[in-house]
XYZ file of C-alpha atoms in Angstrom:
455
model
C 7.603 -29.518 -4.444
C 6.285 -33.354 -3.219
C 2.548 -33.049 -2.308
C 2.501 -34.982 1.190
C -0.368 -35.730 2.963
C 1.182 -34.253 6.404
C -0.442 -33.431 9.431
C -2.423 -30.380 9.252
C -1.138 -28.112 12.117
C -4.034 -25.405 12.526
C -3.431 -22.113 14.872
C -0.203 -23.768 15.327
C 0.761 -23.204 11.624
C 0.910 -19.678 12.018
C 3.017 -19.929 14.857
C 6.406 -17.942 12.683
C 3.992 -15.100 11.899
C 2.624 -14.481 15.840
C 6.653 -14.730 16.661
C 7.277 -11.721 13.881
C 4.783 -9.576 15.100
C 5.797 -10.624 18.967
C 9.666 -9.985 18.234
C 8.788 -6.747 15.849
C 6.027 -4.892 17.847
C 7.116 -5.772 21.686
C 10.658 -4.358 20.322
C 9.046 -1.254 19.744
C 6.624 -0.909 22.410
C 9.782 -1.726 24.820
C 11.698 0.959 23.873
C 8.527 3.871 23.037
C 8.311 2.930 26.681
C 11.548 3.809 27.990
C 11.785 6.655 25.645
C 14.694 5.931 23.468
C 16.153 7.907 21.455
C 15.189 7.904 17.533
C 12.152 5.636 16.349
C 11.474 3.350 18.613
C 10.096 1.035 15.634
C 13.257 0.939 14.001
C 14.994 -0.299 17.123
C 14.603 -3.929 15.815
C 13.585 -3.684 12.265
C 11.217 -5.880 10.465
C 14.502 -7.934 8.290
C 15.232 -8.850 11.983
C 11.842 -10.131 13.134
C 11.141 -11.677 9.596
C 14.771 -13.758 9.557
C 13.434 -15.182 13.994
C 10.308 -16.420 11.540
C 11.951 -17.411 9.303
C 14.586 -19.863 11.702
C 10.945 -20.796 12.704
C 9.666 -22.346 9.700
C 12.780 -24.228 9.785
C 12.364 -26.243 12.901
C 8.130 -26.477 12.254
C 6.404 -29.267 10.570
C 7.867 -33.013 13.294
C 9.425 -36.057 12.076
C 6.959 -36.501 8.505
C 8.708 -33.418 7.797
C 12.734 -32.887 7.377
C 15.475 -29.824 6.963
C 14.889 -30.870 3.032
C 11.235 -30.632 3.324
C 11.272 -27.654 4.677
C 13.429 -25.275 2.656
C 11.566 -26.052 -0.757
C 7.966 -25.281 1.363
C 9.628 -22.257 1.986
C 11.342 -21.414 -1.174
C 7.950 -22.518 -3.076
C 6.322 -19.854 -0.631
C 8.801 -16.937 -2.183
C 9.201 -18.068 -6.305
C 6.120 -17.562 -6.684
C 5.467 -16.012 -10.032
C 3.557 -12.866 -8.768
C 6.151 -12.061 -6.228
C 9.056 -12.769 -8.505
C 6.391 -10.136 -10.434
C 6.089 -7.600 -8.307
C 9.425 -7.542 -6.445
C 10.051 -6.230 -10.541
C 8.481 -3.813 -10.336
C 9.105 -2.248 -7.321
C 12.341 -1.687 -8.471
C 11.516 0.009 -11.960
C 8.526 1.734 -9.833
C 11.804 2.627 -7.253
C 13.985 3.780 -10.311
C 11.400 6.556 -12.229
C 10.671 7.524 -9.039
C 14.501 8.600 -8.478
C 15.539 9.982 -11.791
C 11.843 11.646 -12.175
C 13.283 13.332 -8.623
C 17.024 13.854 -8.903
C 15.536 16.191 -12.578
C 13.968 18.130 -10.073
C 9.870 16.855 -11.613
C 8.860 16.998 -7.631
C 9.552 20.904 -6.925
C 8.288 20.906 -10.256
C 5.147 20.096 -9.496
C 4.535 20.937 -6.167
C 5.594 25.057 -7.095
C 3.235 24.789 -10.402
C 0.080 23.543 -8.017
C 0.983 25.965 -5.707
C 1.493 29.636 -7.845
C -2.103 28.354 -9.329
C -3.777 27.580 -5.821
C -6.444 30.945 -4.836
C -5.482 31.789 -1.603
C -9.460 30.896 -0.126
C -9.102 27.501 -1.469
C -5.467 27.273 -0.393
C -6.133 23.991 2.239
C -8.221 22.209 -0.607
C -5.489 22.841 -3.327
C -2.940 21.877 -1.094
C -4.681 19.181 -0.400
C -5.061 18.708 -4.227
C -1.688 19.221 -5.128
C -0.141 16.417 -2.485
C -2.520 14.143 -4.157
C -1.117 14.475 -7.353
C 2.138 14.833 -6.457
C 1.185 11.130 -4.494
C -0.688 9.544 -7.795
C 2.361 10.206 -9.866
C 4.728 9.123 -7.824
C 3.775 6.308 -6.140
C 4.911 7.491 -2.629
C 3.082 9.054 0.278
C 6.582 9.715 2.654
C 7.748 11.304 -0.592
C 4.552 13.865 -1.011
C 5.356 14.894 2.764
C 8.791 14.968 2.846
C 8.210 18.043 -0.363
C 4.465 19.695 0.676
C 5.153 19.150 4.860
C 7.301 21.890 5.069
C 5.055 24.026 2.799
C 1.710 23.156 4.502
C 4.177 24.176 7.866
C 5.162 27.634 6.756
C 2.059 28.512 5.545
C -0.242 28.313 8.592
C 2.533 29.349 10.619
C 2.071 32.722 8.908
C -1.782 32.589 8.370
C -4.870 32.199 11.059
C -4.872 27.828 9.617
C -4.980 25.402 12.642
C -0.733 23.281 11.754
C -2.826 20.069 12.566
C -5.597 21.232 9.659
C -2.185 21.966 7.857
C 0.170 19.331 8.177
C -3.410 16.886 7.730
C -4.609 18.141 4.592
C -1.039 17.088 2.529
C -1.379 13.994 4.903
C -5.285 12.655 3.528
C -3.937 13.966 0.025
C -0.498 11.329 -0.249
C -2.582 8.538 1.521
C -4.948 9.500 -1.502
C -2.277 8.850 -3.713
C -0.554 5.953 -1.933
C -4.052 4.089 -2.805
C -4.235 5.423 -5.547
C -1.273 5.215 -7.574
C -0.392 2.716 -10.489
C 3.131 2.491 -9.138
C 1.901 2.872 -5.531
C 3.639 -0.145 -3.800
C 0.072 -0.863 -2.431
C -1.214 -1.162 -4.953
C 0.932 -3.405 -7.139
C 1.224 -5.671 -3.714
C -3.127 -5.716 -3.879
C -3.250 -6.759 -7.620
C -0.827 -9.233 -7.518
C -2.200 -10.538 -4.304
C -6.299 -10.397 -6.126
C -4.874 -11.644 -9.812
C -6.136 -8.550 -11.128
C -4.764 -5.649 -13.452
C -3.485 -2.664 -12.230
C -6.207 -0.436 -15.095
C -9.269 -2.560 -13.245
C -8.491 -1.725 -9.545
C -7.655 2.043 -10.628
C -11.024 2.352 -11.510
C -12.966 0.368 -8.618
C -11.130 3.038 -6.499
C -10.883 5.635 -8.364
C -15.049 6.062 -7.709
C -14.318 6.282 -3.933
C -11.151 8.355 -3.693
C -12.737 10.642 -5.974
C -16.163 11.859 -4.369
C -14.044 11.012 -0.864
C -11.496 13.797 -1.733
C -14.447 15.933 -3.363
C -16.126 15.729 -0.146
C -12.340 16.134 1.942
C -12.061 19.076 -0.570
C -15.468 21.450 0.924
C -14.736 20.710 4.384
C -11.516 22.256 3.854
C -12.420 25.073 2.173
C -15.364 25.748 5.059
C -13.817 25.177 7.756
C -9.724 25.645 7.668
C -9.550 30.087 6.569
C -7.623 31.373 4.657
C -4.061 31.905 4.185
C -1.024 33.545 2.707
C 1.348 32.151 0.679
C 4.528 34.225 0.477
C 8.179 33.439 -1.538
C 7.713 32.398 -5.164
C 7.125 29.003 -6.897
C 9.971 28.005 -10.245
C 8.806 25.369 -11.781
C 9.567 24.371 -15.665
C 6.236 22.768 -16.934
C 8.648 20.439 -19.166
C 9.599 18.406 -15.272
C 5.942 18.078 -14.698
C 6.143 15.888 -18.024
C 7.278 12.515 -17.150
C 4.054 12.172 -14.057
C 1.148 12.967 -16.512
C 3.058 10.703 -19.500
C 2.881 7.957 -16.435
C -0.447 8.384 -15.624
C -1.664 9.037 -18.583
C -0.246 5.883 -20.383
C -1.125 3.449 -17.675
C -4.115 4.243 -17.735
C -4.211 2.300 -21.399
C -4.232 -0.928 -20.059
C 0.250 -0.491 -21.204
C 2.260 -3.026 -19.594
C 3.902 -2.012 -15.871
C 7.815 -2.547 -16.796
C 7.313 -1.048 -20.493
C 5.608 1.775 -18.624
C 7.824 2.024 -15.458
C 10.502 2.142 -18.234
C 9.544 4.132 -20.644
C 8.600 6.758 -18.015
C 12.634 6.329 -16.342
C 13.334 6.901 -19.922
C 10.955 10.530 -20.502
C 12.003 11.196 -17.964
C 15.643 11.160 -17.879
C 15.326 12.182 -21.465
C 13.719 15.277 -20.380
C 16.210 16.331 -17.229
C 19.428 15.696 -19.467
C 17.201 18.422 -22.066
C 17.172 20.888 -18.823
C 20.536 20.626 -18.416
C 19.668 18.854 -15.026
C 20.965 16.373 -14.855
C 23.091 14.275 -17.095
C 23.270 10.514 -18.099
C 25.743 9.684 -15.101
C 23.505 11.746 -12.492
C 20.555 10.189 -14.198
C 22.243 6.626 -13.450
C 22.998 7.177 -9.945
C 18.948 8.600 -9.724
C 17.613 4.628 -11.159
C 20.309 3.148 -8.704
C 19.208 5.486 -5.617
C 15.395 4.608 -6.476
C 15.591 0.681 -6.337
C 17.879 1.117 -3.486
C 15.197 2.642 -2.170
C 13.539 -0.349 -2.280
C 15.031 -3.472 -1.736
C 14.210 -3.046 2.158
C 10.764 -3.839 0.980
C 11.956 -6.225 -1.205
C 13.428 -8.367 1.138
C 10.081 -7.657 3.108
C 8.052 -9.295 0.619
C 10.008 -12.590 0.233
C 10.287 -13.239 3.475
C 6.868 -12.726 4.132
C 5.932 -14.183 1.291
C 8.359 -17.764 2.205
C 7.237 -17.853 5.820
C 3.023 -17.781 3.509
C 4.465 -20.738 2.193
C 5.038 -22.782 4.997
C 1.714 -21.779 6.699
C -0.047 -23.393 3.792
C 1.920 -26.303 3.948
C 0.967 -26.662 7.546
C -1.570 -25.971 6.802
C -2.864 -22.226 8.528
C -4.547 -21.056 5.523
C -7.090 -23.585 5.153
C -8.034 -23.253 8.744
C -8.183 -19.721 8.728
C -10.360 -19.773 5.882
C -12.092 -22.400 7.478
C -12.570 -20.245 10.622
C -13.425 -17.409 8.390
C -16.434 -18.489 6.136
C -17.650 -20.718 8.906
C -19.279 -17.355 10.492
C -19.476 -15.285 7.171
C -22.550 -16.148 5.154
C -22.459 -13.212 2.919
C -20.699 -11.181 -0.298
C -20.908 -8.588 2.911
C -19.930 -10.874 5.411
C -16.750 -11.603 3.494
C -15.633 -8.186 2.707
C -16.686 -6.461 5.675
C -13.920 -9.871 6.851
C -11.009 -7.960 4.747
C -11.203 -5.132 5.488
C -10.817 -5.846 9.127
C -7.767 -8.048 8.913
C -6.035 -5.809 6.402
C -6.907 -3.224 8.954
C -5.890 -5.268 12.206
C -2.295 -6.531 10.101
C -1.932 -2.356 9.195
C -1.910 -1.915 12.561
C -0.444 -4.605 14.131
C 2.503 -3.494 11.293
C 2.722 -0.210 10.689
C 2.816 -1.181 7.344
C 0.459 -1.177 4.953
C 2.319 -2.464 2.060
C 3.188 -5.190 4.254
C -0.483 -5.934 5.487
C -1.598 -6.877 2.491
C 1.851 -8.799 1.195
C -0.063 -10.794 5.217
C -3.843 -10.589 4.178
C -4.609 -11.459 0.335
C -3.481 -14.983 0.375
C -5.488 -15.963 3.262
C -8.074 -13.689 1.848
C -8.538 -14.698 -2.538
C -9.848 -18.626 -1.479
C -12.991 -16.414 0.408
C -13.444 -14.203 -2.950
C -13.481 -17.131 -4.296
C -16.141 -19.352 -2.520
C -18.626 -15.770 -2.078
C -17.308 -15.754 -6.238
C -16.648 -11.652 -5.240
C -14.046 -9.455 -8.045
C -10.352 -10.171 -7.689
C -10.432 -6.001 -8.920
C -12.888 -5.543 -5.536
C -10.329 -7.776 -3.622
C -7.690 -5.789 -4.634
C -8.833 -1.937 -3.704
C -10.688 -3.070 -0.466
C -7.321 -4.460 1.225
C -5.146 -1.359 -0.561
C -7.899 0.914 0.606
C -8.664 -0.212 4.320
C -4.266 -0.695 4.511
C -4.473 3.226 3.597
C -7.299 4.348 6.239
C -5.927 2.507 8.833
C -2.005 3.871 8.012
C -3.462 7.316 7.835
C -4.435 7.174 11.668
C -2.338 5.384 13.212
C 0.444 7.153 15.989
C 3.015 4.760 14.724
C 3.239 4.834 11.512
C 5.762 6.128 9.196
C 3.328 9.008 7.649
C 2.279 10.600 11.253
C 5.585 9.694 12.343
C 7.134 12.304 9.527
C 4.271 14.548 10.028
C 5.076 14.126 13.565
C 8.312 15.885 12.876
C 8.110 18.680 10.609
C 5.080 19.872 13.920
C 5.916 18.722 16.940
C 2.447 18.344 16.934
C 1.238 15.506 18.417
C -0.038 12.499 16.747
C -3.796 12.688 18.362
C -4.012 16.401 16.618
C -2.364 15.540 13.350
C -4.969 12.958 12.705
C -7.837 13.831 13.947
C -7.911 16.033 11.447
C -7.434 13.782 8.212
C -10.924 13.815 7.659
C -10.275 12.408 3.333
C -9.243 9.113 6.047
C -12.190 8.653 7.423
C -14.953 9.809 4.568
C -13.418 7.526 2.396
C -14.006 4.396 5.241
C -17.446 6.136 5.052
C -18.131 5.581 2.211
C -16.615 2.228 1.193
C -18.340 0.781 4.191
C -21.434 2.777 2.733
C -20.365 0.332 -1.105
C -20.070 -2.709 1.370
C -23.139 -2.561 2.850
C -25.736 -1.370 0.994
C -24.507 -3.693 -2.028
C -22.789 -1.606 -4.166
C -20.265 -1.208 -6.668
C -20.536 -4.997 -8.208
C -19.626 -6.268 -11.543
C -21.671 -7.849 -14.435
C -19.602 -11.346 -13.348
C -21.004 -10.782 -9.684
C -24.082 -9.731 -10.617
C -25.112 -12.254 -12.971
C -22.829 -14.607 -10.988
C -19.946 -15.520 -13.732
C -17.420 -17.581 -12.227
C -14.726 -16.300 -11.410
C -12.054 -18.938 -10.166
C -10.916 -21.833 -10.511
C -14.016 -24.229 -8.032
C -10.512 -26.354 -6.307
C -7.591 -24.031 -6.834
C -9.593 -20.722 -6.250
C -7.068 -19.133 -8.584
C -8.116 -16.330 -10.642
C -9.639 -17.083 -14.186
C -11.616 -13.772 -14.914
C -9.816 -10.615 -14.102
């Protein structure tokens, strides 16, 4: 696209995003106030709201930007390499999850964990099982759906508080959603920040592990004892695909190869054990990919709108406003955490919040030479923290459906996300976890383009 010296629009450049938020949030709040049946925030979908935002993009720019130029700006925003890679990884992650679920991997993994949990550590064990499944599957919603009913049954048959039980599942699910190599939040954060998944995993891993250990201690000391009834049958071989993906991902294997291999391993085990045949394997892969279609559409349209905002000078204006009051690395990191948290609070979708925030914070990261893996970690952590407590988030809504509790009775016991927030804020305030490049002030970004030159 031709680079023209045009008028910069400042705050008004964000009109497409603001209109998108107004339609999506406004409709959700309206239907909630009207006590409309079903999920209030799904009555007017975010895809439709983004479509209106797209139409606004095509109307902005004045006489100096004709319609063809506006379409080019929008399409250039969609069609960069990071976006295409992100979409392919979304689809392959969906294929792996679909095949692994079809061959019984989710049920086998949950039953294996439950059969090994001592009664006195039941809530801590349920948290740990949820964390493992979510890390392996890359989905918090799928984890809550699989383990949530078990936690509810345990609470109903014991003295354990129902809110604590379902919150243990929710906390573990958010642990995995934040840490998983194949989570859509990890994919969005690493591509947006320009770092490798393995590096972001290591940066996140210590924070998540410390927070998880503290959470398990609290659950053990405060939740009381419960009792599991029934026989939890499992076939250990069906857990192998998840372990395979987790271990191979840590070697730094190309994510495309990793996920394709994961599909192959899950399919081969499913066929060998008679759980599925080749046709059912293919159907499972397609079903998993189809579950990613909406996030793919949202990603493309959001990136297109971001391209228009950038072309109109909105990104430069935002960075200037942010950096004018940010004088230190600490301030920059707090700004990143605050921005993605506000977006998630508004959108109730941590993946989209990261997609929106990443282009805005990348130039600030370059200004203060903050490592890309640190940027990815902060975006993913704080979006997941907010997602784990907001009453209109899909995870809390699913927990409400399983328990009929109020969202506050659930979120208040989600110890993991509160502890993770405290631990991460400590690293920001006290300047912990600096990389060698940050300590030695080795430039990691191009001075003009702000592209990552040293990951």
